[in-house]
CSV table of C-alpha atoms and ligand atoms in Angstrom, one decimal:
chain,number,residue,atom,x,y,z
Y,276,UNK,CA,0.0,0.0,0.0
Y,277,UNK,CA,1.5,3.5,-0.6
Y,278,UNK,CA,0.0,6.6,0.6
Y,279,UNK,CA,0.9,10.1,-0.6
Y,280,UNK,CA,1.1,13.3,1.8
Y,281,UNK,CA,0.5,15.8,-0.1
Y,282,UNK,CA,1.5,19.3,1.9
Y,283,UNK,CA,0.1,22.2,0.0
Y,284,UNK,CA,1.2,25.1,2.2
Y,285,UNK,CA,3.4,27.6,0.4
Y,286,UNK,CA,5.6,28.8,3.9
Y,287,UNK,CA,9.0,26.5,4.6
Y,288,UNK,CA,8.0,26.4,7.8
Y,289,UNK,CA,4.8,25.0,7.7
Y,290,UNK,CA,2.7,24.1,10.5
Y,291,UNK,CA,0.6,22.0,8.5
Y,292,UNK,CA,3.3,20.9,7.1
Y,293,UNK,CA,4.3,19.4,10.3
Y,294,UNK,CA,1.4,17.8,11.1
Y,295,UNK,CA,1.4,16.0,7.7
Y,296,UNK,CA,4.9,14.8,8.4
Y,297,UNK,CA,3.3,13.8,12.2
Y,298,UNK,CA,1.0,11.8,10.8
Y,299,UNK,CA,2.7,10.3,8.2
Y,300,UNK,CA,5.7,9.1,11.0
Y,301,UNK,CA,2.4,7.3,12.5
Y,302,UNK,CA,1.4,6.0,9.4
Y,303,UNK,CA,4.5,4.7,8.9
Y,304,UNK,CA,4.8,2.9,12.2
Y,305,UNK,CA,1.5,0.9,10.7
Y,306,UNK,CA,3.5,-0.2,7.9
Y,307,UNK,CA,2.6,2.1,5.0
Y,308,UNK,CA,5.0,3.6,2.4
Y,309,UNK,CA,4.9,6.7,2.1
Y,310,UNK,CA,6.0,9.2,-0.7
Y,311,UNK,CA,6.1,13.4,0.5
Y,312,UNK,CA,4.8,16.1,-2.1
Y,313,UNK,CA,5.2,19.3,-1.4
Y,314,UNK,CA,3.7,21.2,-4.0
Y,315,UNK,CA,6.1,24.5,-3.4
Y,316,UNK,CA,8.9,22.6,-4.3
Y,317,UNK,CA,7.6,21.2,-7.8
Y,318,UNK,CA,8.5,24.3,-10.4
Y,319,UNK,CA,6.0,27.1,-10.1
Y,320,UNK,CA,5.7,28.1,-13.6
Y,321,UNK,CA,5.0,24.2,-14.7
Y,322,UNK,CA,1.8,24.6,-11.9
Y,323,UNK,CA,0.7,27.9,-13.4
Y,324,UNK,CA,0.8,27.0,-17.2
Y,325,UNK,CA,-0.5,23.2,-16.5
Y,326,UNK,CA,2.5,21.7,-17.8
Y,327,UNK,CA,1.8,17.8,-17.0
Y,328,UNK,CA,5.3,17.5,-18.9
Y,329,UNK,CA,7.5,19.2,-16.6
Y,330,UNK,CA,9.8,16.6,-14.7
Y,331,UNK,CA,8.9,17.5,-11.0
Y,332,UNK,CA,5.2,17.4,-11.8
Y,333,UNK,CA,4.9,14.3,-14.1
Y,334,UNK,CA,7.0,12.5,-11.3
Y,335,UNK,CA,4.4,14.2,-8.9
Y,336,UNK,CA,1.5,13.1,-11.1
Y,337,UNK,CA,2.8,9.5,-11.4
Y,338,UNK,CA,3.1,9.3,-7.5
Y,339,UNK,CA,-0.8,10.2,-7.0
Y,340,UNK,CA,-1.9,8.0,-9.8
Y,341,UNK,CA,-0.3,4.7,-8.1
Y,342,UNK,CA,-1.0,5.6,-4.4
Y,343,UNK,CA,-3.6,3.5,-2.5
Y,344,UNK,CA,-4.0,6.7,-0.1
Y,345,UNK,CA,-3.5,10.6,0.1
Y,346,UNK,CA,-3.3,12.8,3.0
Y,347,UNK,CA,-4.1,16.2,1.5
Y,348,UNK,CA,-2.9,19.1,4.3
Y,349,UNK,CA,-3.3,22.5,3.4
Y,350,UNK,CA,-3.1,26.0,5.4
Y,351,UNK,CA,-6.7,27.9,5.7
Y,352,UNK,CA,-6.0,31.0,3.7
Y,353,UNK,CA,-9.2,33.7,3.1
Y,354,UNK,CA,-11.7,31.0,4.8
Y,355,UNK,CA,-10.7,28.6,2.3
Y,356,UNK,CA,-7.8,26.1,1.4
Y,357,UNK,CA,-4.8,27.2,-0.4
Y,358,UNK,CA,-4.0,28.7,-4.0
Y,359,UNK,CA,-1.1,26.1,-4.0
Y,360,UNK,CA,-2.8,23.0,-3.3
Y,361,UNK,CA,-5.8,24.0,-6.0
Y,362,UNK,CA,-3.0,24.7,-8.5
Y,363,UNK,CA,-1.8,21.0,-7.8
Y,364,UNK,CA,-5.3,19.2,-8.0
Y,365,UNK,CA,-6.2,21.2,-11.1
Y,366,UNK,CA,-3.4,19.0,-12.8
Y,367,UNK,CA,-5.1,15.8,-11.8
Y,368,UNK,CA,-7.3,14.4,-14.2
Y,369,UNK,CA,-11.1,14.3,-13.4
Y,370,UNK,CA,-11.1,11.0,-12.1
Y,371,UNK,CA,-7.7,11.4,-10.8
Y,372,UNK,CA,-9.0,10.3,-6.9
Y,373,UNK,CA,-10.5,7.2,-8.1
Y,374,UNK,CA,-10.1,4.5,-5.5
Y,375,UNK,CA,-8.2,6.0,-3.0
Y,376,UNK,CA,-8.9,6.8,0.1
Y,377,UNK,CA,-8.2,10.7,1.1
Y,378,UNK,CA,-7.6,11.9,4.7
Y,379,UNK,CA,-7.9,15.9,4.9
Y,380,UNK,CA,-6.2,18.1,7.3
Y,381,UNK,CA,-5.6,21.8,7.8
Y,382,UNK,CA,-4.0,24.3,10.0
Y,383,UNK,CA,-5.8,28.0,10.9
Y,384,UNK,CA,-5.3,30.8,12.8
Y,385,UNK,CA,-8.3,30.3,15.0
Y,386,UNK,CA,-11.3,28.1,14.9
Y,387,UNK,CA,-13.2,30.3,13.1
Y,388,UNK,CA,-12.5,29.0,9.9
Y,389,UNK,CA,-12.6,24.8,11.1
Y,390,UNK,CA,-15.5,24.2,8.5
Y,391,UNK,CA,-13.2,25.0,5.7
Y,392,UNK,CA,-12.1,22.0,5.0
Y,393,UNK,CA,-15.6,20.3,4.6
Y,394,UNK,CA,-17.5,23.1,2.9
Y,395,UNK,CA,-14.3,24.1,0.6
Y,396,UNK,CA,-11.9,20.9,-0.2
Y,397,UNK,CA,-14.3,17.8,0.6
Y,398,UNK,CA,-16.7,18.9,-2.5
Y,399,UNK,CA,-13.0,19.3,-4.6
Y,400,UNK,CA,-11.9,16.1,-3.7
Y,401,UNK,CA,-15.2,14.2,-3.8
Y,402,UNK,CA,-15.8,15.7,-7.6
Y,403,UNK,CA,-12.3,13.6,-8.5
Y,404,UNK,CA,-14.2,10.2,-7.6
Y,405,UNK,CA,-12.4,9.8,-4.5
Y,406,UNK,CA,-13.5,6.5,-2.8
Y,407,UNK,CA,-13.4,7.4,0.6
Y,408,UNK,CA,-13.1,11.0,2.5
Y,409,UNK,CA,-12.2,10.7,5.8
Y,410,UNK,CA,-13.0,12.8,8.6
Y,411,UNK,CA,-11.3,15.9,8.0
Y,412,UNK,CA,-8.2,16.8,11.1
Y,413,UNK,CA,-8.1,20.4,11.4
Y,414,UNK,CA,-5.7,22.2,14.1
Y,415,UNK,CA,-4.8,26.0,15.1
Y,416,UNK,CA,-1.5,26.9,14.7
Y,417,UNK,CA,-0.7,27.5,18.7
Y,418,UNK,CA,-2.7,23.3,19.2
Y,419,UNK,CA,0.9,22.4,17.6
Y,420,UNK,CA,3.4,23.1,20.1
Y,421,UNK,CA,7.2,22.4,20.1
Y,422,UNK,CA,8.7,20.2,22.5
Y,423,UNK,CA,12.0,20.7,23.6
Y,424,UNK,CA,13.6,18.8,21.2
Y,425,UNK,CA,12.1,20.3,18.9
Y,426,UNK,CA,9.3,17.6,18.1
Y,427,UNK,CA,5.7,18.7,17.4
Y,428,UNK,CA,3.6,18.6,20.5
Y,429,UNK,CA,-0.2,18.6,19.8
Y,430,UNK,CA,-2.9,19.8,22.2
Y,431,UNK,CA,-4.5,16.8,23.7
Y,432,UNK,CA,-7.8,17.3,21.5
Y,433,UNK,CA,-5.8,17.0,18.4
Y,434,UNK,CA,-3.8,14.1,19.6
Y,435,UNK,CA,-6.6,12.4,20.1
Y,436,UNK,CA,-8.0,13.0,16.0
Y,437,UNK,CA,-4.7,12.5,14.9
Y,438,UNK,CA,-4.8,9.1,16.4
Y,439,UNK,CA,-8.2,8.2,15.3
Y,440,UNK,CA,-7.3,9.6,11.9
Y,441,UNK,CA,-4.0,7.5,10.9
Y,442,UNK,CA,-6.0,4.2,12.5
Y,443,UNK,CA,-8.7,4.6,10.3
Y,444,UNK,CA,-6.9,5.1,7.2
Y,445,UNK,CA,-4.1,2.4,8.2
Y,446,UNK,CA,-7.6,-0.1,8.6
Y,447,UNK,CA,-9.2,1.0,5.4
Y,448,UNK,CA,-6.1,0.2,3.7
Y,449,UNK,CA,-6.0,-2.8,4.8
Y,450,UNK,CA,-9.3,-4.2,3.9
Y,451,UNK,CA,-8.0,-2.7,0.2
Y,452,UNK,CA,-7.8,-5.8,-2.0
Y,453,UNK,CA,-4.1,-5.6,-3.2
Y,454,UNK,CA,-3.5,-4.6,-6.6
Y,455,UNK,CA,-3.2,-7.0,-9.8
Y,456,UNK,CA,-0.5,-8.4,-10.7
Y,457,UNK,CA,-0.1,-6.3,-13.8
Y,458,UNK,CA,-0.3,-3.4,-12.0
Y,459,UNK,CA,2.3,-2.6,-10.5
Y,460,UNK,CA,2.8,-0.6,-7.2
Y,461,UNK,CA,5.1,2.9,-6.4
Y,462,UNK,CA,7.7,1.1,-5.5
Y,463,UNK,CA,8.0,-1.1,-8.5
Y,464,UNK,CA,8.2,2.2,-10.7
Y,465,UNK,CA,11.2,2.1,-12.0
Y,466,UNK,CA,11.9,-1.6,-11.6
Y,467,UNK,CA,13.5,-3.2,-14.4
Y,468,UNK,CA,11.5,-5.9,-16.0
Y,469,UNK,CA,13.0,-9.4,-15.8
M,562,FMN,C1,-2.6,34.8,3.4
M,562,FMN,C2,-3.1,34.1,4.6
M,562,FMN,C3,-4.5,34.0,4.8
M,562,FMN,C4,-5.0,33.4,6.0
M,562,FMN,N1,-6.3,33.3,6.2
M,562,FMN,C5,-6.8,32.7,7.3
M,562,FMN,C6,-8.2,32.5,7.5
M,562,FMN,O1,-9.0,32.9,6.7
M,562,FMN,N2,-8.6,31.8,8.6
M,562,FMN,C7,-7.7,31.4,9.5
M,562,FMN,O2,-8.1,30.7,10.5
M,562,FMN,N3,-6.4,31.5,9.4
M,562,FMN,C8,-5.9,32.2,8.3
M,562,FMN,N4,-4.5,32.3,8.1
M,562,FMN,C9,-3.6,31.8,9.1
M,562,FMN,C10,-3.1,30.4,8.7
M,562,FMN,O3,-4.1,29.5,8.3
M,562,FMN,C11,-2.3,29.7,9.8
M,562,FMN,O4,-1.3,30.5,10.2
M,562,FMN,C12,-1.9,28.3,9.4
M,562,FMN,O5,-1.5,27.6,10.5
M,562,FMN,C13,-0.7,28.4,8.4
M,562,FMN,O6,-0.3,27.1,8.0
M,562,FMN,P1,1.1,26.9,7.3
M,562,FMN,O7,2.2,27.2,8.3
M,562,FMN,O8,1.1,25.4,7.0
M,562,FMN,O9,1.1,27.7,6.1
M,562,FMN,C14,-4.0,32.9,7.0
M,562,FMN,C15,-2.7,33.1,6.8
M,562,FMN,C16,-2.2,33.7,5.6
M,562,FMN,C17,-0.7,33.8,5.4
């Protein structure tokens, strides 16, 4: 099974960004492979002129289209999710969710804006035939605190989605029948044929 997180925040130091690399630490401790996009590293001006071509974002594309599994995080900017991460899904193809299970997450400035992530992205990523949307995670920015080593330290309420979160997805993946033999998974990408 491979799962994509997807981090569509456009600040290097990105608190949802560090959520999304939480969870996908859990994830991995439940077996999964994982594969990190963050869209502000792909090449902007591919994103902008929808250049599926472009090296960074073909590989990107490729990723998505094999992955059992995304976990889509995204700031809340203007009550809604980010430019960045729309810029990415617009590249997908219409379908380009089909069969995989989507876990969405978000960081805001207050609570004020906690709905944006069902009223805004779930309709987005429900349009691209997802198969499964799971409950959205959605944290303020001062519920992720740093311990003193540095590690993210969630409020206890968050802790406790987080953890529902990743043992949801890591059991809906695993009732996922595995894939045919002719199809191959992430890993086997650029595997040489025998
Ligand atoms: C341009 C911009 C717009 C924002 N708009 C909102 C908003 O409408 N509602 C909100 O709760 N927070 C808003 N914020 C705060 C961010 O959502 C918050 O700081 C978030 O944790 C940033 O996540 P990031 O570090 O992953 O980018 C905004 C921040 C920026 C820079």
């Amino acid at each position: 099974m491979s799962v994509i997180l997807l981090g569509g925040s456009p600040a290097p130091h990105s608190s949802s960004s560090r959520l999304l690399q939480h969870i996908g630490e859990r994830l991995a401790l439940h077996g999964q492979r994982l594969h990190r996009i963050e869209v502000r590293d792909l090449s902007a001006t591919a994103l902008l002129s929808l250049d599926t071509d472009e090296p960074s974002i073909a590989r990107a594309l490729a990723q998505v289209r094999q992955a059992d599994a995304v976990v889509v995080a995204t700031p809340v900017y203007k009550a809604a999710y980010s430019g960045l991460l729309k810029a990415f899904l617009d590249l997908l193809p219409q379908d380009g969710l089909a069969g995989k299970l989507v876990l969405p997450l978000a960081t805001g400035g207050s609570q004020s804006h906690m709905l944006a992530l069902d009223y805004a992205l779930r309709p987005v990523l429900a349009s691209m035939a997802a198969r499964s949307i799971l409950p959205s995670i959605y944290a303020t920015s001062d519920q992720l605190g740093r311990g003193l080593d540095g590690s993210l330290n969630l409020a206890a309420p968050i802790a406790v989605r987080v953890a529902q979160g990743v043992e949801q997805l890591a059991s809906e993946l695993r009732l996922v029948a595995p894939r045919p033999a002719s199809e191959p998974a992430a890993k086997d990408l650029h595997a040489v044929p025998a």
